[in-house]
Tab-separated table of C-alpha atoms and ligand atoms in Angstrom:
chain	number	residue	atom	x	y	z
E	433	UNK	CA	-90.182	-40.209	159.394
E	434	UNK	CA	-93.245	-39.957	157.711
E	435	UNK	CA	-94.740	-40.724	161.117
E	436	UNK	CA	-92.862	-37.626	162.554
E	437	UNK	CA	-94.508	-35.117	159.695
E	438	UNK	CA	-97.638	-36.917	160.171
E	439	UNK	CA	-97.350	-35.742	164.094
E	440	UNK	CA	-96.367	-32.110	163.106
E	441	UNK	CA	-99.237	-31.692	160.502
E	442	UNK	CA	-101.919	-33.078	163.491
E	443	UNK	CA	-100.402	-30.420	165.798
E	444	UNK	CA	-101.554	-28.035	164.115
E	445	UNK	CA	-105.305	-29.682	162.863
E	446	UNK	CA	-104.024	-30.334	159.551
E	447	UNK	CA	-105.801	-33.790	158.213
E	448	UNK	CA	-101.724	-35.301	156.936
E	449	UNK	CA	-103.054	-36.039	153.186
E	450	UNK	CA	-100.362	-37.742	150.824
E	451	UNK	CA	-99.568	-33.989	148.974
E	452	UNK	CA	-99.793	-32.295	152.822
E	453	UNK	CA	-97.146	-34.693	153.753
E	454	UNK	CA	-94.546	-34.169	150.725
E	455	UNK	CA	-95.026	-30.169	150.846
E	456	UNK	CA	-93.987	-30.726	154.134
E	457	UNK	CA	-91.183	-32.418	154.371
E	458	UNK	CA	-90.003	-30.589	150.574
E	459	UNK	CA	-89.957	-26.703	153.539
E	460	UNK	CA	-87.739	-28.808	156.338
E	461	UNK	CA	-85.689	-29.335	153.733
E	462	UNK	CA	-84.998	-25.466	153.197
E	463	UNK	CA	-83.019	-23.305	154.821
E	464	UNK	CA	-84.653	-19.870	153.108
E	465	UNK	CA	-88.051	-19.120	152.395
E	466	UNK	CA	-90.295	-20.649	148.793
E	467	UNK	CA	-92.768	-18.734	146.354
E	468	UNK	CA	-95.049	-20.968	144.950
E	469	UNK	CA	-92.936	-21.096	141.455
E	470	UNK	CA	-90.269	-22.880	143.059
E	471	UNK	CA	-92.468	-25.450	145.093
E	472	UNK	CA	-93.431	-25.647	141.536
E	473	UNK	CA	-90.019	-26.630	139.643
E	474	UNK	CA	-89.701	-29.368	141.889
E	475	UNK	CA	-92.964	-31.141	142.673
E	476	UNK	CA	-93.743	-31.212	138.435
E	477	UNK	CA	-96.199	-34.122	138.908
E	478	UNK	CA	-99.184	-31.857	140.650
E	479	UNK	CA	-101.094	-29.051	139.424
E	480	UNK	CA	-99.978	-25.359	140.661
E	481	UNK	CA	-104.036	-24.711	142.250
E	482	UNK	CA	-103.208	-27.944	144.906
E	483	UNK	CA	-99.490	-26.634	145.503
E	484	UNK	CA	-100.981	-23.076	146.259
E	485	UNK	CA	-104.743	-24.864	148.603
E	486	UNK	CA	-102.145	-26.849	150.583
E	487	UNK	CA	-99.891	-23.300	150.860
E	488	UNK	CA	-102.893	-21.312	152.390
E	489	UNK	CA	-104.044	-23.869	154.404
E	490	UNK	CA	-100.869	-24.421	155.912
E	491	UNK	CA	-100.229	-20.681	156.291
E	492	UNK	CA	-104.217	-20.364	157.872
E	493	UNK	CA	-103.293	-23.177	159.971
E	494	UNK	CA	-99.548	-21.489	161.331
E	495	UNK	CA	-98.140	-23.603	159.615
E	496	UNK	CA	-96.146	-21.188	157.081
E	497	UNK	CA	-96.426	-17.893	157.371
E	498	UNK	CA	-96.245	-15.388	154.385
E	499	UNK	CA	-94.026	-12.748	154.030
E	500	UNK	CA	-93.965	-10.242	150.405
E	501	UNK	CA	-91.372	-8.988	148.905
E	502	UNK	CA	-92.126	-7.378	146.074
E	503	UNK	CA	-94.958	-8.980	144.331
E	504	UNK	CA	-93.189	-12.079	144.747
E	505	UNK	CA	-95.205	-14.015	148.002
E	506	UNK	CA	-93.001	-16.539	149.799
E	507	UNK	CA	-94.215	-18.956	152.789
E	508	UNK	CA	-91.840	-20.107	155.487
E	509	UNK	CA	-91.769	-22.302	158.244
E	510	UNK	CA	-93.584	-21.029	162.256
E	511	UNK	CA	-91.871	-21.668	164.637
E	512	UNK	CA	-94.096	-24.342	166.962
E	513	UNK	CA	-96.269	-20.977	169.070
E	514	UNK	CA	-98.337	-19.861	166.103
E	515	UNK	CA	-101.732	-22.033	165.476
E	516	UNK	CA	-104.713	-20.848	163.707
E	517	UNK	CA	-105.295	-17.317	162.366
E	518	UNK	CA	-102.470	-16.439	165.107
E	519	UNK	CA	-99.152	-16.315	164.177
E	520	UNK	CA	-96.426	-15.212	166.738
E	521	UNK	CA	-93.834	-14.673	164.856
E	522	UNK	CA	-91.670	-11.913	165.652
E	523	UNK	CA	-88.991	-12.189	163.549
E	524	UNK	CA	-87.230	-10.150	161.446
E	525	UNK	CA	-86.494	-11.316	157.725
E	526	UNK	CA	-83.756	-11.406	155.217
E	527	UNK	CA	-83.575	-10.715	151.419
E	528	UNK	CA	-80.754	-11.492	149.370
E	529	UNK	CA	-79.949	-8.564	146.328
E	530	UNK	CA	-78.167	-11.226	144.541
E	531	UNK	CA	-79.415	-14.675	144.808
E	532	UNK	CA	-82.733	-12.956	145.776
E	533	UNK	CA	-83.312	-16.261	148.033
E	534	UNK	CA	-85.270	-14.506	151.712
E	535	UNK	CA	-83.998	-16.273	154.628
E	536	UNK	CA	-85.932	-16.466	158.318
E	537	UNK	CA	-83.577	-14.949	160.842
E	538	UNK	CA	-85.452	-17.033	163.927
E	539	UNK	CA	-82.214	-14.509	166.421
E	540	UNK	CA	-83.095	-11.415	165.585
E	541	UNK	CA	-86.821	-10.257	166.912
E	542	UNK	CA	-88.942	-7.248	165.662
E	543	UNK	CA	-88.581	-4.448	167.926
E	544	UNK	CA	-91.743	-2.561	169.425
E	545	UNK	CA	-93.401	0.204	167.932
E	546	UNK	CA	-95.588	2.145	168.810
E	547	UNK	CA	-98.751	3.106	166.493
E	548	UNK	CA	-101.003	5.583	167.321
E	549	UNK	CA	-104.416	5.086	169.332
E	550	UNK	CA	-107.480	4.156	166.603
E	551	UNK	CA	-105.278	2.316	164.328
E	552	UNK	CA	-104.722	-1.560	164.971
E	553	UNK	CA	-101.646	-2.889	164.000
E	554	UNK	CA	-102.247	-6.373	162.735
E	555	UNK	CA	-98.785	-7.228	161.500
E	556	UNK	CA	-95.069	-5.589	161.178
E	557	UNK	CA	-92.753	-6.498	158.347
E	558	UNK	CA	-89.511	-6.004	158.499
E	559	UNK	CA	-87.181	-7.182	155.479
E	560	UNK	CA	-82.849	-6.353	155.219
E	561	UNK	CA	-81.360	-5.671	152.230
E	562	UNK	CA	-77.936	-6.571	150.846
E	563	UNK	CA	-76.386	-10.145	150.468
E	564	UNK	CA	-76.662	-13.520	152.391
E	565	UNK	CA	-73.062	-15.518	153.992
E	566	UNK	CA	-73.005	-16.820	151.016
E	567	UNK	CA	-72.916	-14.487	149.049
E	568	UNK	CA	-71.068	-11.926	151.175
E	569	UNK	CA	-67.806	-14.194	150.557
E	570	UNK	CA	-68.129	-14.358	146.484
E	571	UNK	CA	-68.574	-10.123	145.554
H	822	LIG	ZN1	-96.208	-18.738	162.455
H	823	LIG	ZN1	-77.323	-14.714	148.870
H	824	LIG	ZN1	-89.693	-16.096	158.625
């Protein structure tokens, strides 16, 4: 398992430190996007700054992408196509109004938008709001 995790990091040109391996392992177990605070509460033996730097390194190297929702930033694993400074994630996100979780909808691609010339588009964020599978069963 550890060898597999190491390979994932090396493929993205990230030096596999113990902390980075733990954070990667944690992300692989999630089915929703994770905020720094979520991560912090599950990593009680390490400090916020180290975790934040780990997230930023992963984002820069194309291992994680960030999603801004309100004033919260959450992170989720990228597809294999992402690389340093180049994110190829073109899926939309879903935010559940009940449990507040944010999901990557990998099967739903962002539509093409025609931006007027002179503007340089870098990123298109689409967040669909509603109830997730679990929450829609309860309500
Ligand atoms: Zn990405
Ligand atoms: Zn929900
Ligand atoms: Zn995503």
